[in-house]
Amino acid sequence: MDNLLDLIFKATSVEPRYDEDLCLAAGKSVACTSCRDACPHDAITIRHGSAKAVEIDSVDCSGCGLCVQACPSQALEGRVSIERGAASLRCSQVSGSAASVHCLGRLQPSDLLRLAGSEDSVRLARGDCGSCPVGTAAVAEASLAVRDQAVELARLHGRSLDIEVVERDRLEQTRNADAVSRRELLRGGWRSLRVRTGDMLAPLDPGDDVASLPAEMQRRYRVIAAAAPQQEDPVPWSLPRVSDECIMCPACVKACPTGALERVFEADGDGVLKLQPDRCVGCEACMSVCPVGAVSMEESVSWSELSGGQQEAYRRDAGRERPGSVPR
C-alpha cells in the first residue's frame, strides 16, 4: 500500500526538478537564496555548501513556478507539457476547453514559442493571482516578463508575436495551428505553410540538449541560431566583461555553475581567462564573487560573439604584475 501511495504521489508531484550541479547555493562562494525568497509557501530550505543545497517540500510546494523564474542559474526546471500550436492556454484556476497548465508562473519563453506554433497571437488566461492558493500576485508579473522575452525571441525571426495575458473565469480552445484549411493551401501551398510552422518549432525539438546545461538556455540558443542573424546583429544574451583590474584569481571560475569560464597559464607565463559564450547562463555569479570588482555583465552581445566559440575574456601579460595578483 505504501508503494502504491508513493507512486500516486510522484505522479501528481508539482515541485520543479532540481539540478544541484547548476545550483549556486551548492557551492561555497555564492550565498544564493533566490528560490527561497521567491517561494510564497515557505516550501524551500537552503543548506549552503551541501550536496543537495536546495530541498523542496513536496507537500508545501504549490507548483507555482516562481522559484524557477527566480533561479539565476536555471538549476530549477518546471514540469510543463505544452501542446504545439495550441495558441490558447489557461491556468488550473480557469475553466474551459483550452489546454491548461498548473500555473502560468511555470512557463518559460520557449514554452510560449511552442504554444504559438505558426500563429501570430497567443492568449494566456489566469485567475485572480492575488487570492490564488497556488501562486500569488507575483505570478502575474512573472508571466509578463516571460511574455516579453518570448516576443523578443520571435522578433529575431521577423515575427510580430502578440501574447495576451488576461484574467478570466473561462477560456475556450481557439483554432489549432496544425489544422490546415483549404484556403491556406491555396494561398501559400503546403510546403510554405510547413516551413512557416517549423521555423520556430525545430529549435525546440528534444534530443539535442547537453545534460550539463540548463534546458531552457539551450532552447533559447537554438531559437536564436535558427533565426540566422547577421554576425553583427545584437541578440538577447548576457556575457561577462573582465576589466584590467583582474588579478587572475580562480574565484569566478570556481563560482561558474556551467563551466563557461576557464583559467589558463600559458608556457610563456601569460595568464588567460577564457569564456565559452554559449555556456554562460548570465547568473552573475562571477561578478558577485570577484574580490576586486573586475567583472561586469554586458547585455549588448552580438551574434558573432555568442556563436564564435571559446574566446579570451581577459589576458594578463607575464611581465605586467599587479599588487595583489596571483603568481603562477
PDB file of N, CA, C and O in Angstrom, residues 115-182:
ATOM      1  N   LEU A 115       3.856  27.049 -27.886  1.00  0.00           N
ATOM      2  CA  LEU A 115       2.414  27.255 -27.813  1.00  0.00           C
ATOM      3  C   LEU A 115       1.915  28.021 -29.033  1.00  0.00           C
ATOM      4  O   LEU A 115       0.851  27.721 -29.582  1.00  0.00           O
ATOM      5  N   ALA A 116       2.678  29.000 -29.487  1.00  0.00           N
ATOM      6  CA  ALA A 116       2.282  29.812 -30.635  1.00  0.00           C
ATOM      7  C   ALA A 116       2.330  29.018 -31.938  1.00  0.00           C
ATOM      8  O   ALA A 116       1.441  29.146 -32.788  1.00  0.00           O
ATOM      9  N   GLY A 117       3.361  28.186 -32.096  1.00  0.00           N
ATOM     10  CA  GLY A 117       3.490  27.471 -33.362  1.00  0.00           C
ATOM     11  C   GLY A 117       3.593  28.462 -34.508  1.00  0.00           C
ATOM     12  O   GLY A 117       4.407  29.378 -34.495  1.00  0.00           O
ATOM     13  N   SER A 118       2.726  28.341 -35.507  1.00  0.00           N
ATOM     14  CA  SER A 118       2.727  29.255 -36.650  1.00  0.00           C
ATOM     15  C   SER A 118       1.742  30.403 -36.471  1.00  0.00           C
ATOM     16  O   SER A 118       1.612  31.248 -37.349  1.00  0.00           O
ATOM     17  N   GLU A 119       1.061  30.441 -35.339  1.00  0.00           N
ATOM     18  CA  GLU A 119       0.107  31.526 -35.085  1.00  0.00           C
ATOM     19  C   GLU A 119       0.841  32.808 -34.711  1.00  0.00           C
ATOM     20  O   GLU A 119       1.963  32.785 -34.207  1.00  0.00           O
ATOM     21  N   ASP A 120       0.198  33.928 -34.933  1.00  0.00           N
ATOM     22  CA  ASP A 120       0.795  35.229 -34.611  1.00  0.00           C
ATOM     23  C   ASP A 120       0.291  35.784 -33.285  1.00  0.00           C
ATOM     24  O   ASP A 120       0.703  36.860 -32.872  1.00  0.00           O
ATOM     25  N   SER A 121      -0.605  35.059 -32.641  1.00  0.00           N
ATOM     26  CA  SER A 121      -1.126  35.523 -31.353  1.00  0.00           C
ATOM     27  C   SER A 121      -1.346  34.354 -30.418  1.00  0.00           C
ATOM     28  O   SER A 121      -1.641  33.236 -30.842  1.00  0.00           O
ATOM     29  N   VAL A 122      -1.180  34.633 -29.138  1.00  0.00           N
ATOM     30  CA  VAL A 122      -1.365  33.632 -28.082  1.00  0.00           C
ATOM     31  C   VAL A 122      -2.161  34.287 -26.964  1.00  0.00           C
ATOM     32  O   VAL A 122      -1.948  35.456 -26.641  1.00  0.00           O
ATOM     33  N   ARG A 123      -3.079  33.533 -26.393  1.00  0.00           N
ATOM     34  CA  ARG A 123      -3.857  34.049 -25.269  1.00  0.00           C
ATOM     35  C   ARG A 123      -3.615  33.176 -24.047  1.00  0.00           C
ATOM     36  O   ARG A 123      -3.813  31.961 -24.088  1.00  0.00           O
ATOM     37  N   LEU A 124      -3.180  33.798 -22.968  1.00  0.00           N
ATOM     38  CA  LEU A 124      -2.974  33.119 -21.696  1.00  0.00           C
ATOM     39  C   LEU A 124      -4.017  33.637 -20.713  1.00  0.00           C
ATOM     40  O   LEU A 124      -4.149  34.849 -20.526  1.00  0.00           O
ATOM     41  N   ALA A 125      -4.731  32.736 -20.091  1.00  0.00           N
ATOM     42  CA  ALA A 125      -5.769  33.134 -19.135  1.00  0.00           C
ATOM     43  C   ALA A 125      -5.380  32.680 -17.732  1.00  0.00           C
ATOM     44  O   ALA A 125      -5.005  31.530 -17.524  1.00  0.00           O
ATOM     45  N   ARG A 126      -5.481  33.605 -16.795  1.00  0.00           N
ATOM     46  CA  ARG A 126      -5.194  33.312 -15.393  1.00  0.00           C
ATOM     47  C   ARG A 126      -6.380  33.732 -14.539  1.00  0.00           C
ATOM     48  O   ARG A 126      -7.214  34.538 -14.939  1.00  0.00           O
ATOM     49  N   GLY A 127      -6.440  33.155 -13.350  1.00  0.00           N
ATOM     50  CA  GLY A 127      -7.459  33.581 -12.395  1.00  0.00           C
ATOM     51  C   GLY A 127      -6.976  34.799 -11.622  1.00  0.00           C
ATOM     52  O   GLY A 127      -6.046  35.485 -12.043  1.00  0.00           O
ATOM     53  N   ASP A 128      -7.575  35.037 -10.496  1.00  0.00           N
ATOM     54  CA  ASP A 128      -7.153  36.133  -9.627  1.00  0.00           C
ATOM     55  C   ASP A 128      -5.926  35.672  -8.850  1.00  0.00           C
ATOM     56  O   ASP A 128      -6.035  34.988  -7.833  1.00  0.00           O
ATOM     57  N   CYS A 129      -4.743  36.049  -9.331  1.00  0.00           N
ATOM     58  CA  CYS A 129      -3.499  35.571  -8.720  1.00  0.00           C
ATOM     59  C   CYS A 129      -3.368  36.009  -7.268  1.00  0.00           C
ATOM     60  O   CYS A 129      -2.769  35.306  -6.449  1.00  0.00           O
ATOM     61  N   GLY A 130      -3.916  37.167  -6.942  1.00  0.00           N
ATOM     62  CA  GLY A 130      -3.790  37.684  -5.589  1.00  0.00           C
ATOM     63  C   GLY A 130      -4.438  36.810  -4.548  1.00  0.00           C
ATOM     64  O   GLY A 130      -3.988  36.748  -3.397  1.00  0.00           O
ATOM     65  N   SER A 131      -5.502  36.110  -4.923  1.00  0.00           N
ATOM     66  CA  SER A 131      -6.217  35.245  -3.975  1.00  0.00           C
ATOM     67  C   SER A 131      -6.051  33.765  -4.305  1.00  0.00           C
ATOM     68  O   SER A 131      -6.734  32.924  -3.729  1.00  0.00           O
ATOM     69  N   CYS A 132      -5.143  33.452  -5.223  1.00  0.00           N
ATOM     70  CA  CYS A 132      -4.974  32.068  -5.679  1.00  0.00           C
ATOM     71  C   CYS A 132      -4.204  31.238  -4.650  1.00  0.00           C
ATOM     72  O   CYS A 132      -3.184  31.683  -4.124  1.00  0.00           O
ATOM     73  N   PRO A 133      -4.648  30.022  -4.366  1.00  0.00           N
ATOM     74  CA  PRO A 133      -3.928  29.150  -3.423  1.00  0.00           C
ATOM     75  C   PRO A 133      -2.641  28.573  -4.015  1.00  0.00           C
ATOM     76  O   PRO A 133      -1.805  28.036  -3.289  1.00  0.00           O
ATOM     77  N   VAL A 134      -2.478  28.664  -5.333  1.00  0.00           N
ATOM     78  CA  VAL A 134      -1.277  28.129  -5.979  1.00  0.00           C
ATOM     79  C   VAL A 134      -0.158  29.150  -5.970  1.00  0.00           C
ATOM     80  O   VAL A 134       0.931  28.921  -5.456  1.00  0.00           O
ATOM     81  N   GLY A 135      -0.407  30.315  -6.551  1.00  0.00           N
ATOM     82  CA  GLY A 135       0.610  31.356  -6.618  1.00  0.00           C
ATOM     83  C   GLY A 135       0.184  32.602  -5.869  1.00  0.00           C
ATOM     84  O   GLY A 135      -0.658  32.552  -4.979  1.00  0.00           O
ATOM     85  N   THR A 136       0.757  33.717  -6.237  1.00  0.00           N
ATOM     86  CA  THR A 136       0.415  34.998  -5.640  1.00  0.00           C
ATOM     87  C   THR A 136       0.355  36.029  -6.769  1.00  0.00           C
ATOM     88  O   THR A 136       0.483  35.686  -7.945  1.00  0.00           O
ATOM     89  N   ALA A 137       0.202  37.292  -6.409  1.00  0.00           N
ATOM     90  CA  ALA A 137       0.190  38.349  -7.411  1.00  0.00           C
ATOM     91  C   ALA A 137       1.502  38.386  -8.188  1.00  0.00           C
ATOM     92  O   ALA A 137       1.557  38.899  -9.311  1.00  0.00           O
ATOM     93  N   ALA A 138       2.565  37.817  -7.609  1.00  0.00           N
ATOM     94  CA  ALA A 138       3.863  37.789  -8.291  1.00  0.00           C
ATOM     95  C   ALA A 138       3.813  36.957  -9.569  1.00  0.00           C
ATOM     96  O   ALA A 138       4.619  37.171 -10.483  1.00  0.00           O
ATOM     97  N   VAL A 139       2.886  36.007  -9.659  1.00  0.00           N
ATOM     98  CA  VAL A 139       2.757  35.181 -10.858  1.00  0.00           C
ATOM     99  C   VAL A 139       2.371  36.042 -12.058  1.00  0.00           C
ATOM    100  O   VAL A 139       2.880  35.854 -13.162  1.00  0.00           O
ATOM    101  N   ALA A 140       1.463  36.983 -11.843  1.00  0.00           N
ATOM    102  CA  ALA A 140       1.034  37.858 -12.935  1.00  0.00           C
ATOM    103  C   ALA A 140       2.214  38.648 -13.486  1.00  0.00           C
ATOM    104  O   ALA A 140       2.388  38.777 -14.700  1.00  0.00           O
ATOM    105  N   GLU A 141       3.051  39.167 -12.601  1.00  0.00           N
ATOM    106  CA  GLU A 141       4.224  39.937 -13.017  1.00  0.00           C
ATOM    107  C   GLU A 141       5.234  39.047 -13.729  1.00  0.00           C
ATOM    108  O   GLU A 141       5.825  39.445 -14.746  1.00  0.00           O
ATOM    109  N   ALA A 142       5.447  37.839 -13.211  1.00  0.00           N
ATOM    110  CA  ALA A 142       6.396  36.913 -13.831  1.00  0.00           C
ATOM    111  C   ALA A 142       5.933  36.509 -15.227  1.00  0.00           C
ATOM    112  O   ALA A 142       6.748  36.364 -16.145  1.00  0.00           O
ATOM    113  N   SER A 143       4.624  36.346 -15.411  1.00  0.00           N
ATOM    114  CA  SER A 143       4.080  35.965 -16.714  1.00  0.00           C
ATOM    115  C   SER A 143       4.361  37.036 -17.758  1.00  0.00           C
ATOM    116  O   SER A 143       4.666  36.729 -18.914  1.00  0.00           O
ATOM    117  N   LEU A 144       4.275  38.283 -17.363  1.00  0.00           N
ATOM    118  CA  LEU A 144       4.532  39.383 -18.288  1.00  0.00           C
ATOM    119  C   LEU A 144       6.010  39.435 -18.679  1.00  0.00           C
ATOM    120  O   LEU A 144       6.347  39.720 -19.829  1.00  0.00           O
ATOM    121  N   ALA A 145       6.891  39.148 -17.726  1.00  0.00           N
ATOM    122  CA  ALA A 145       8.321  39.142 -18.019  1.00  0.00           C
ATOM    123  C   ALA A 145       8.672  38.043 -19.019  1.00  0.00           C
ATOM    124  O   ALA A 145       9.443  38.260 -19.962  1.00  0.00           O
ATOM    125  N   VAL A 146       8.099  36.854 -18.820  1.00  0.00           N
ATOM    126  CA  VAL A 146       8.339  35.742 -19.741  1.00  0.00           C
ATOM    127  C   VAL A 146       7.752  36.054 -21.113  1.00  0.00           C
ATOM    128  O   VAL A 146       8.342  35.744 -22.151  1.00  0.00           O
ATOM    129  N   ARG A 147       6.582  36.673 -21.124  1.00  0.00           N
ATOM    130  CA  ARG A 147       5.964  37.078 -22.394  1.00  0.00           C
ATOM    131  C   ARG A 147       6.893  37.992 -23.182  1.00  0.00           C
ATOM    132  O   ARG A 147       7.103  37.807 -24.386  1.00  0.00           O
ATOM    133  N   ASP A 148       7.468  38.980 -22.517  1.00  0.00           N
ATOM    134  CA  ASP A 148       8.353  39.926 -23.198  1.00  0.00           C
ATOM    135  C   ASP A 148       9.575  39.224 -23.779  1.00  0.00           C
ATOM    136  O   ASP A 148      10.031  39.568 -24.883  1.00  0.00           O
ATOM    137  N   GLN A 149      10.110  38.239 -23.070  1.00  0.00           N
ATOM    138  CA  GLN A 149      11.271  37.505 -23.570  1.00  0.00           C
ATOM    139  C   GLN A 149      10.907  36.685 -24.802  1.00  0.00           C
ATOM    140  O   GLN A 149      11.685  36.600 -25.759  1.00  0.00           O
ATOM    141  N   ALA A 150       9.724  36.060 -24.787  1.00  0.00           N
ATOM    142  CA  ALA A 150       9.282  35.265 -25.934  1.00  0.00           C
ATOM    143  C   ALA A 150       9.050  36.149 -27.154  1.00  0.00           C
ATOM    144  O   ALA A 150       9.399  35.778 -28.282  1.00  0.00           O
ATOM    145  N   VAL A 151       8.471  37.320 -26.947  1.00  0.00           N
ATOM    146  CA  VAL A 151       8.235  38.265 -28.043  1.00  0.00           C
ATOM    147  C   VAL A 151       9.555  38.698 -28.662  1.00  0.00           C
ATOM    148  O   VAL A 151       9.679  38.826 -29.888  1.00  0.00           O
ATOM    149  N   GLU A 152      10.560  38.921 -27.818  1.00  0.00           N
ATOM    150  CA  GLU A 152      11.873  39.332 -28.308  1.00  0.00           C
ATOM    151  C   GLU A 152      12.513  38.237 -29.146  1.00  0.00           C
ATOM    152  O   GLU A 152      13.118  38.510 -30.199  1.00  0.00           O
ATOM    153  N   LEU A 153      12.382  36.993 -28.721  1.00  0.00           N
ATOM    154  CA  LEU A 153      12.933  35.876 -29.490  1.00  0.00           C
ATOM    155  C   LEU A 153      12.205  35.722 -30.824  1.00  0.00           C
ATOM    156  O   LEU A 153      12.831  35.452 -31.859  1.00  0.00           O
ATOM    157  N   ALA A 154      10.880  35.894 -30.813  1.00  0.00           N
ATOM    158  CA  ALA A 154      10.102  35.788 -32.051  1.00  0.00           C
ATOM    159  C   ALA A 154      10.485  36.888 -33.025  1.00  0.00           C
ATOM    160  O   ALA A 154      10.503  36.683 -34.245  1.00  0.00           O
ATOM    161  N   ARG A 155      10.826  38.065 -32.497  1.00  0.00           N
ATOM    162  CA  ARG A 155      11.201  39.193 -33.351  1.00  0.00           C
ATOM    163  C   ARG A 155      12.461  38.892 -34.165  1.00  0.00           C
ATOM    164  O   ARG A 155      12.633  39.398 -35.273  1.00  0.00           O
ATOM    165  N   LEU A 156      13.335  38.059 -33.632  1.00  0.00           N
ATOM    166  CA  LEU A 156      14.535  37.672 -34.378  1.00  0.00           C
ATOM    167  C   LEU A 156      14.181  36.940 -35.660  1.00  0.00           C
ATOM    168  O   LEU A 156      14.932  36.948 -36.623  1.00  0.00           O
ATOM    169  N   HIS A 157      13.013  36.292 -35.661  1.00  0.00           N
ATOM    170  CA  HIS A 157      12.547  35.554 -36.836  1.00  0.00           C
ATOM    171  C   HIS A 157      11.659  36.411 -37.730  1.00  0.00           C
ATOM    172  O   HIS A 157      11.004  35.894 -38.632  1.00  0.00           O
ATOM    173  N   GLY A 158      11.624  37.708 -37.453  1.00  0.00           N
ATOM    174  CA  GLY A 158      10.790  38.591 -38.250  1.00  0.00           C
ATOM    175  C   GLY A 158       9.308  38.446 -37.954  1.00  0.00           C
ATOM    176  O   GLY A 158       8.466  38.837 -38.773  1.00  0.00           O
ATOM    177  N   ARG A 159       8.992  37.898 -36.809  1.00  0.00           N
ATOM    178  CA  ARG A 159       7.587  37.686 -36.451  1.00  0.00           C
ATOM    179  C   ARG A 159       7.163  38.651 -35.353  1.00  0.00           C
ATOM    180  O   ARG A 159       7.893  38.877 -34.393  1.00  0.00           O
ATOM    181  N   SER A 160       5.989  39.211 -35.533  1.00  0.00           N
ATOM    182  CA  SER A 160       5.390  40.056 -34.511  1.00  0.00           C
ATOM    183  C   SER A 160       4.399  39.197 -33.735  1.00  0.00           C
ATOM    184  O   SER A 160       3.273  38.957 -34.179  1.00  0.00           O
ATOM    185  N   LEU A 161       4.824  38.703 -32.596  1.00  0.00           N
ATOM    186  CA  LEU A 161       4.020  37.769 -31.814  1.00  0.00           C
ATOM    187  C   LEU A 161       3.272  38.517 -30.724  1.00  0.00           C
ATOM    188  O   LEU A 161       3.864  39.177 -29.880  1.00  0.00           O
ATOM    189  N   ASP A 162       1.960  38.428 -30.758  1.00  0.00           N
ATOM    190  CA  ASP A 162       1.108  39.092 -29.774  1.00  0.00           C
ATOM    191  C   ASP A 162       0.695  38.074 -28.718  1.00  0.00           C
ATOM    192  O   ASP A 162      -0.053  37.140 -29.002  1.00  0.00           O
ATOM    193  N   ILE A 163       1.207  38.243 -27.509  1.00  0.00           N
ATOM    194  CA  ILE A 163       0.875  37.339 -26.406  1.00  0.00           C
ATOM    195  C   ILE A 163       0.063  38.113 -25.381  1.00  0.00           C
ATOM    196  O   ILE A 163       0.572  39.029 -24.730  1.00  0.00           O
ATOM    197  N   GLU A 164      -1.178  37.751 -25.240  1.00  0.00           N
ATOM    198  CA  GLU A 164      -2.099  38.440 -24.342  1.00  0.00           C
ATOM    199  C   GLU A 164      -2.277  37.644 -23.054  1.00  0.00           C
ATOM    200  O   GLU A 164      -2.594  36.448 -23.093  1.00  0.00           O
ATOM    201  N   VAL A 165      -2.031  38.286 -21.930  1.00  0.00           N
ATOM    202  CA  VAL A 165      -2.244  37.656 -20.624  1.00  0.00           C
ATOM    203  C   VAL A 165      -3.453  38.325 -19.986  1.00  0.00           C
ATOM    204  O   VAL A 165      -3.430  39.521 -19.689  1.00  0.00           O
ATOM    205  N   VAL A 166      -4.529  37.552 -19.812  1.00  0.00           N
ATOM    206  CA  VAL A 166      -5.786  38.127 -19.334  1.00  0.00           C
ATOM    207  C   VAL A 166      -6.280  37.386 -18.092  1.00  0.00           C
ATOM    208  O   VAL A 166      -5.977  36.206 -17.894  1.00  0.00           O
ATOM    209  N   GLU A 167      -7.041  38.074 -17.273  1.00  0.00           N
ATOM    210  CA  GLU A 167      -7.693  37.446 -16.133  1.00  0.00           C
ATOM    211  C   GLU A 167      -9.100  37.043 -16.559  1.00  0.00           C
ATOM    212  O   GLU A 167      -9.916  37.890 -16.939  1.00  0.00           O
ATOM    213  N   ARG A 168      -9.388  35.754 -16.514  1.00  0.00           N
ATOM    214  CA  ARG A 168     -10.668  35.215 -16.996  1.00  0.00           C
ATOM    215  C   ARG A 168     -11.150  34.107 -16.068  1.00  0.00           C
ATOM    216  O   ARG A 168     -10.362  33.473 -15.364  1.00  0.00           O
ATOM    217  N   ASP A 169     -12.446  33.858 -16.115  1.00  0.00           N
ATOM    218  CA  ASP A 169     -13.012  32.714 -15.412  1.00  0.00           C
ATOM    219  C   ASP A 169     -13.038  31.491 -16.305  1.00  0.00           C
ATOM    220  O   ASP A 169     -13.071  30.355 -15.819  1.00  0.00           O
ATOM    221  N   ARG A 170     -13.002  31.735 -17.629  1.00  0.00           N
ATOM    222  CA  ARG A 170     -13.126  30.633 -18.577  1.00  0.00           C
ATOM    223  C   ARG A 170     -12.385  30.978 -19.866  1.00  0.00           C
ATOM    224  O   ARG A 170     -12.326  32.137 -20.276  1.00  0.00           O
ATOM    225  N   LEU A 171     -11.802  29.954 -20.504  1.00  0.00           N
ATOM    226  CA  LEU A 171     -11.126  30.150 -21.787  1.00  0.00           C
ATOM    227  C   LEU A 171     -11.338  28.917 -22.652  1.00  0.00           C
ATOM    228  O   LEU A 171     -11.032  27.796 -22.249  1.00  0.00           O
ATOM    229  N   GLU A 172     -11.851  29.148 -23.865  1.00  0.00           N
ATOM    230  CA  GLU A 172     -12.099  28.050 -24.800  1.00  0.00           C
ATOM    231  C   GLU A 172     -10.937  27.925 -25.773  1.00  0.00           C
ATOM    232  O   GLU A 172     -10.205  28.882 -26.036  1.00  0.00           O
ATOM    233  N   GLN A 173     -10.791  26.731 -26.329  1.00  0.00           N
ATOM    234  CA  GLN A 173      -9.714  26.472 -27.282  1.00  0.00           C
ATOM    235  C   GLN A 173      -9.974  27.212 -28.588  1.00  0.00           C
ATOM    236  O   GLN A 173     -11.100  27.196 -29.096  1.00  0.00           O
ATOM    237  N   THR A 174      -8.938  27.865 -29.111  1.00  0.00           N
ATOM    238  CA  THR A 174      -9.052  28.520 -30.410  1.00  0.00           C
ATOM    239  C   THR A 174      -8.595  27.550 -31.486  1.00  0.00           C
ATOM    240  O   THR A 174      -8.254  26.402 -31.216  1.00  0.00           O
ATOM    241  N   ARG A 175      -8.530  28.031 -32.724  1.00  0.00           N
ATOM    242  CA  ARG A 175      -8.140  27.177 -33.850  1.00  0.00           C
ATOM    243  C   ARG A 175      -6.742  26.627 -33.645  1.00  0.00           C
ATOM    244  O   ARG A 175      -5.820  27.359 -33.293  1.00  0.00           O
ATOM    245  N   ASN A 176      -6.598  25.343 -33.875  1.00  0.00           N
ATOM    246  CA  ASN A 176      -5.295  24.699 -33.734  1.00  0.00           C
ATOM    247  C   ASN A 176      -4.400  25.059 -34.906  1.00  0.00           C
ATOM    248  O   ASN A 176      -4.813  25.016 -36.054  1.00  0.00           O
ATOM    249  N   ALA A 177      -3.170  25.427 -34.612  1.00  0.00           N
ATOM    250  CA  ALA A 177      -2.249  25.869 -35.661  1.00  0.00           C
ATOM    251  C   ALA A 177      -1.903  24.755 -36.640  1.00  0.00           C
ATOM    252  O   ALA A 177      -1.498  25.021 -37.762  1.00  0.00           O
ATOM    253  N   ASP A 178      -2.073  23.495 -36.236  1.00  0.00           N
ATOM    254  CA  ASP A 178      -1.739  22.384 -37.119  1.00  0.00           C
ATOM    255  C   ASP A 178      -2.872  22.054 -38.082  1.00  0.00           C
ATOM    256  O   ASP A 178      -2.715  21.254 -38.990  1.00  0.00           O
ATOM    257  N   ALA A 179      -4.053  22.645 -37.844  1.00  0.00           N
ATOM    258  CA  ALA A 179      -5.183  22.398 -38.723  1.00  0.00           C
ATOM    259  C   ALA A 179      -5.042  23.286 -39.959  1.00  0.00           C
ATOM    260  O   ALA A 179      -5.043  24.506 -39.878  1.00  0.00           O
ATOM    261  N   VAL A 180      -4.946  22.689 -41.162  1.00  0.00           N
ATOM    262  CA  VAL A 180      -4.710  23.426 -42.391  1.00  0.00           C
ATOM    263  C   VAL A 180      -6.000  23.502 -43.200  1.00  0.00           C
ATOM    264  O   VAL A 180      -6.561  22.488 -43.587  1.00  0.00           O
ATOM    265  N   SER A 181      -6.460  24.732 -43.451  1.00  0.00           N
ATOM    266  CA  SER A 181      -7.691  24.907 -44.216  1.00  0.00           C
ATOM    267  C   SER A 181      -7.399  24.883 -45.714  1.00  0.00           C
ATOM    268  O   SER A 181      -6.263  25.056 -46.157  1.00  0.00           O
ATOM    269  N   ARG A 182      -8.448  24.701 -46.531  1.00  0.00           N
ATOM    270  CA  ARG A 182      -8.298  24.706 -47.983  1.00  0.00           C
ATOM    271  C   ARG A 182      -7.810  26.069 -48.464  1.00  0.00           C
ATOM    272  O   ARG A 182      -6.989  26.175 -49.373  1.00  0.00           O
TER     273      ARG A 182
END
